Amino acid sequence: MSVHDQAAVAVLSQVALAADGAVLGLALSYIAVRSVIKYKTTSFALNKVKKAPSVSVSDLRSVLSNSSEHDADTSSSSDEKLVIVRGVVETKSAVNGNWKKQNILVSHESNEKAVILQRTQTCIYNEWRGFFGWTSDFRSLFARHWKQQETSSLRTIPFILVDGGHWPQSDYLTVNLDGSKHPLPLTTVYHNLQPISASPYTFLQAFFGHEYPVGLLDEEKILPVGKEITAVGLVSLKNGTPEVSACNDLPFFLSNMNKAQMVMELDFRTKVLFWSGIVVGSLATGILGYAIVRNWNRFKEWRQRRQIQRQNAAEENNEAEADVAAEEDIGEVPEGQLCVICLMRQRRSAFVPCGHLVCCPRCALSVERDLSPKCPVCRQTIHSSVRIYES
């Protein structure tokens, strides 16, 4: 790790441990809350996938008809049913009778037939900390997505799922991708990384610590015809033909996994989120509790210091007044009225509760500050002293 990286990590650690770890505790609390929310969502999706029937394409009509009869008996208005269907990808034109003019996509690199074609071009950037590039340390920590710039194009054609090994196909399931943001089970058929030649402008970018391109990555992914996949979604009859659409409550729509694999993966996610929420939540609670106790003790110490400072200021004022009074008292004092402690100033302060008038204000104040203040005459414990003024 370089010196700049160590400095950046040190700054982040100081921010995280600020206020006795309160910032770190709040960050862990946020992670724990997010884990709990994701746990609820994943657990809900797991229950739905477990309850969803797994059928073949040829059995869809019977399942939907039974569902419609059940809905009619229960006076339900829902026409969609969550179903898991395993089938083989085929173009929709193959079942429409257009054998000679099939609407199909062909990969530019591998010449494979597909129903989904995605081409991605990624410009990969590198960064050298030049003479003026010290700010790149923080930019690299908070904006790593700036390192890559990606352009992607996606082409799709209408496609269906059919039962494998049966031809001609009489039953099929139309796949509706509208509104779906789920990941697609695409296969990479082309992957090429080309270096970018440096130019004088590249040298200037590197000299001043800016990002500069070093490579260009071209990828091509397809959903090939004849691939067996699983569709998890809401199935309904559209013009007498079953059609499946994505369910936003589920993390899957089109996948290479079957139902058992999906249940296993969701169950694993649920356990990880559950225990991570408990561990991180407990850690956050402990750190926040420690930070609260520490800050509360600091607040009490600060309040005590403030009280002590105020008491010291009041005592200094009393001492100043006593000094002034003592200066006034110094002079020709009768022998019977001298302070029994200093024998210099006149007796002006009476002790409470004994009432003996034997000390000057300054000596009375010093007697009051003792750990166990007692009257110098009767040795009775005193609480305070009162200045006596002569009329």
JSON list of N, CA and C in Angstrom, two decimals, residues 32-47 266-278:
[
{"chain": "A", "resi": 32, "resn": "ALA", "atom": "N", "xyz": [-27.19, -3.12, 9.06]},
{"chain": "A", "resi": 32, "resn": "ALA", "atom": "CA", "xyz": [-28.07, -4.10, 9.69]},
{"chain": "A", "resi": 32, "resn": "ALA", "atom": "C", "xyz": [-29.52, -3.92, 9.26]},
{"chain": "A", "resi": 33, "resn": "VAL", "atom": "N", "xyz": [-29.97, -2.66, 9.16]},
{"chain": "A", "resi": 33, "resn": "VAL", "atom": "CA", "xyz": [-31.35, -2.41, 8.73]},
{"chain": "A", "resi": 33, "resn": "VAL", "atom": "C", "xyz": [-31.54, -2.87, 7.28]},
{"chain": "A", "resi": 34, "resn": "ARG", "atom": "N", "xyz": [-30.57, -2.58, 6.44]},
{"chain": "A", "resi": 34, "resn": "ARG", "atom": "CA", "xyz": [-30.65, -3.03, 5.05]},
{"chain": "A", "resi": 34, "resn": "ARG", "atom": "C", "xyz": [-30.67, -4.56, 4.96]},
{"chain": "A", "resi": 35, "resn": "SER", "atom": "N", "xyz": [-29.88, -5.21, 5.82]},
{"chain": "A", "resi": 35, "resn": "SER", "atom": "CA", "xyz": [-29.87, -6.67, 5.82]},
{"chain": "A", "resi": 35, "resn": "SER", "atom": "C", "xyz": [-31.22, -7.23, 6.23]},
{"chain": "A", "resi": 36, "resn": "VAL", "atom": "N", "xyz": [-31.86, -6.60, 7.22]},
{"chain": "A", "resi": 36, "resn": "VAL", "atom": "CA", "xyz": [-33.18, -7.07, 7.66]},
{"chain": "A", "resi": 36, "resn": "VAL", "atom": "C", "xyz": [-34.21, -6.88, 6.55]},
{"chain": "A", "resi": 37, "resn": "ILE", "atom": "N", "xyz": [-34.16, -5.73, 5.88]},
{"chain": "A", "resi": 37, "resn": "ILE", "atom": "CA", "xyz": [-35.10, -5.48, 4.78]},
{"chain": "A", "resi": 37, "resn": "ILE", "atom": "C", "xyz": [-34.90, -6.50, 3.65]},
{"chain": "A", "resi": 38, "resn": "LYS", "atom": "N", "xyz": [-33.63, -6.74, 3.29]},
{"chain": "A", "resi": 38, "resn": "LYS", "atom": "CA", "xyz": [-33.35, -7.72, 2.24]},
{"chain": "A", "resi": 38, "resn": "LYS", "atom": "C", "xyz": [-33.75, -9.13, 2.69]},
{"chain": "A", "resi": 39, "resn": "TYR", "atom": "N", "xyz": [-33.58, -9.41, 3.98]},
{"chain": "A", "resi": 39, "resn": "TYR", "atom": "CA", "xyz": [-33.99, -10.73, 4.49]},
{"chain": "A", "resi": 39, "resn": "TYR", "atom": "C", "xyz": [-35.49, -10.93, 4.33]},
{"chain": "A", "resi": 40, "resn": "LYS", "atom": "N", "xyz": [-36.28, -9.91, 4.66]},
{"chain": "A", "resi": 40, "resn": "LYS", "atom": "CA", "xyz": [-37.72, -10.02, 4.50]},
{"chain": "A", "resi": 40, "resn": "LYS", "atom": "C", "xyz": [-38.10, -10.21, 3.04]},
{"chain": "A", "resi": 41, "resn": "THR", "atom": "N", "xyz": [-37.46, -9.44, 2.15]},
{"chain": "A", "resi": 41, "resn": "THR", "atom": "CA", "xyz": [-37.77, -9.56, 0.72]},
{"chain": "A", "resi": 41, "resn": "THR", "atom": "C", "xyz": [-37.39, -10.94, 0.20]},
{"chain": "A", "resi": 42, "resn": "THR", "atom": "N", "xyz": [-36.20, -11.41, 0.56]},
{"chain": "A", "resi": 42, "resn": "THR", "atom": "CA", "xyz": [-35.74, -12.71, 0.08]},
{"chain": "A", "resi": 42, "resn": "THR", "atom": "C", "xyz": [-36.58, -13.85, 0.66]},
{"chain": "A", "resi": 43, "resn": "SER", "atom": "N", "xyz": [-36.96, -13.73, 1.93]},
{"chain": "A", "resi": 43, "resn": "SER", "atom": "CA", "xyz": [-37.80, -14.75, 2.54]},
{"chain": "A", "resi": 43, "resn": "SER", "atom": "C", "xyz": [-39.18, -14.80, 1.87]},
{"chain": "A", "resi": 44, "resn": "PHE", "atom": "N", "xyz": [-39.71, -13.63, 1.53]},
{"chain": "A", "resi": 44, "resn": "PHE", "atom": "CA", "xyz": [-40.99, -13.58, 0.83]},
{"chain": "A", "resi": 44, "resn": "PHE", "atom": "C", "xyz": [-40.88, -14.24, -0.55]},
{"chain": "A", "resi": 45, "resn": "ALA", "atom": "N", "xyz": [-39.77, -13.93, -1.26]},
{"chain": "A", "resi": 45, "resn": "ALA", "atom": "CA", "xyz": [-39.55, -14.54, -2.58]},
{"chain": "A", "resi": 45, "resn": "ALA", "atom": "C", "xyz": [-39.37, -16.05, -2.45]},
{"chain": "A", "resi": 46, "resn": "LEU", "atom": "N", "xyz": [-38.67, -16.50, -1.41]},
{"chain": "A", "resi": 46, "resn": "LEU", "atom": "CA", "xyz": [-38.48, -17.94, -1.21]},
{"chain": "A", "resi": 46, "resn": "LEU", "atom": "C", "xyz": [-39.81, -18.66, -1.01]},
{"chain": "A", "resi": 47, "resn": "ASN", "atom": "N", "xyz": [-40.69, -18.08, -0.21]},
{"chain": "A", "resi": 47, "resn": "ASN", "atom": "CA", "xyz": [-42.00, -18.71, 0.01]},
{"chain": "A", "resi": 47, "resn": "ASN", "atom": "C", "xyz": [-42.82, -18.77, -1.28]},
{"chain": "A", "resi": 266, "resn": "LEU", "atom": "N", "xyz": [-31.99, -19.24, -2.80]},
{"chain": "A", "resi": 266, "resn": "LEU", "atom": "CA", "xyz": [-32.74, -18.29, -1.98]},
{"chain": "A", "resi": 266, "resn": "LEU", "atom": "C", "xyz": [-32.67, -18.65, -0.50]},
{"chain": "A", "resi": 267, "resn": "ASP", "atom": "N", "xyz": [-32.69, -19.95, -0.20]},
{"chain": "A", "resi": 267, "resn": "ASP", "atom": "CA", "xyz": [-32.56, -20.37, 1.19]},
{"chain": "A", "resi": 267, "resn": "ASP", "atom": "C", "xyz": [-31.19, -19.98, 1.75]},
{"chain": "A", "resi": 268, "resn": "PHE", "atom": "N", "xyz": [-30.15, -20.14, 0.95]},
{"chain": "A", "resi": 268, "resn": "PHE", "atom": "CA", "xyz": [-28.80, -19.75, 1.39]},
{"chain": "A", "resi": 268, "resn": "PHE", "atom": "C", "xyz": [-28.73, -18.23, 1.60]},
{"chain": "A", "resi": 269, "resn": "ARG", "atom": "N", "xyz": [-29.31, -17.46, 0.67]},
{"chain": "A", "resi": 269, "resn": "ARG", "atom": "CA", "xyz": [-29.32, -16.00, 0.84]},
{"chain": "A", "resi": 269, "resn": "ARG", "atom": "C", "xyz": [-30.07, -15.60, 2.11]},
{"chain": "A", "resi": 270, "resn": "THR", "atom": "N", "xyz": [-31.19, -16.27, 2.36]},
{"chain": "A", "resi": 270, "resn": "THR", "atom": "CA", "xyz": [-31.98, -15.94, 3.55]},
{"chain": "A", "resi": 270, "resn": "THR", "atom": "C", "xyz": [-31.18, -16.18, 4.82]},
{"chain": "A", "resi": 271, "resn": "LYS", "atom": "N", "xyz": [-30.48, -17.30, 4.90]},
{"chain": "A", "resi": 271, "resn": "LYS", "atom": "CA", "xyz": [-29.69, -17.59, 6.09]},
{"chain": "A", "resi": 271, "resn": "LYS", "atom": "C", "xyz": [-28.54, -16.59, 6.26]},
{"chain": "A", "resi": 272, "resn": "VAL", "atom": "N", "xyz": [-27.87, -16.26, 5.15]},
{"chain": "A", "resi": 272, "resn": "VAL", "atom": "CA", "xyz": [-26.77, -15.30, 5.23]},
{"chain": "A", "resi": 272, "resn": "VAL", "atom": "C", "xyz": [-27.27, -13.94, 5.69]},
{"chain": "A", "resi": 273, "resn": "LEU", "atom": "N", "xyz": [-28.37, -13.46, 5.11]},
{"chain": "A", "resi": 273, "resn": "LEU", "atom": "CA", "xyz": [-28.92, -12.16, 5.49]},
{"chain": "A", "resi": 273, "resn": "LEU", "atom": "C", "xyz": [-29.41, -12.17, 6.94]},
{"chain": "A", "resi": 274, "resn": "PHE", "atom": "N", "xyz": [-30.00, -13.28, 7.36]},
{"chain": "A", "resi": 274, "resn": "PHE", "atom": "CA", "xyz": [-30.52, -13.36, 8.73]},
{"chain": "A", "resi": 274, "resn": "PHE", "atom": "C", "xyz": [-29.38, -13.26, 9.75]},
{"chain": "A", "resi": 275, "resn": "TRP", "atom": "N", "xyz": [-28.35, -14.09, 9.58]},
{"chain": "A", "resi": 275, "resn": "TRP", "atom": "CA", "xyz": [-27.26, -14.08, 10.55]},
{"chain": "A", "resi": 275, "resn": "TRP", "atom": "C", "xyz": [-26.41, -12.84, 10.43]},
{"chain": "A", "resi": 276, "resn": "SER", "atom": "N", "xyz": [-26.23, -12.32, 9.22]},
{"chain": "A", "resi": 276, "resn": "SER", "atom": "CA", "xyz": [-25.48, -11.07, 9.09]},
{"chain": "A", "resi": 276, "resn": "SER", "atom": "C", "xyz": [-26.21, -9.92, 9.75]},
{"chain": "A", "resi": 277, "resn": "GLY", "atom": "N", "xyz": [-27.55, -9.89, 9.63]},
{"chain": "A", "resi": 277, "resn": "GLY", "atom": "CA", "xyz": [-28.32, -8.86, 10.32]},
{"chain": "A", "resi": 277, "resn": "GLY", "atom": "C", "xyz": [-28.17, -8.95, 11.83]},
{"chain": "A", "resi": 278, "resn": "ILE", "atom": "N", "xyz": [-28.19, -10.19, 12.36]},
{"chain": "A", "resi": 278, "resn": "ILE", "atom": "CA", "xyz": [-28.04, -10.37, 13.82]},
{"chain": "A", "resi": 278, "resn": "ILE", "atom": "C", "xyz": [-26.64, -9.95, 14.27]}
]
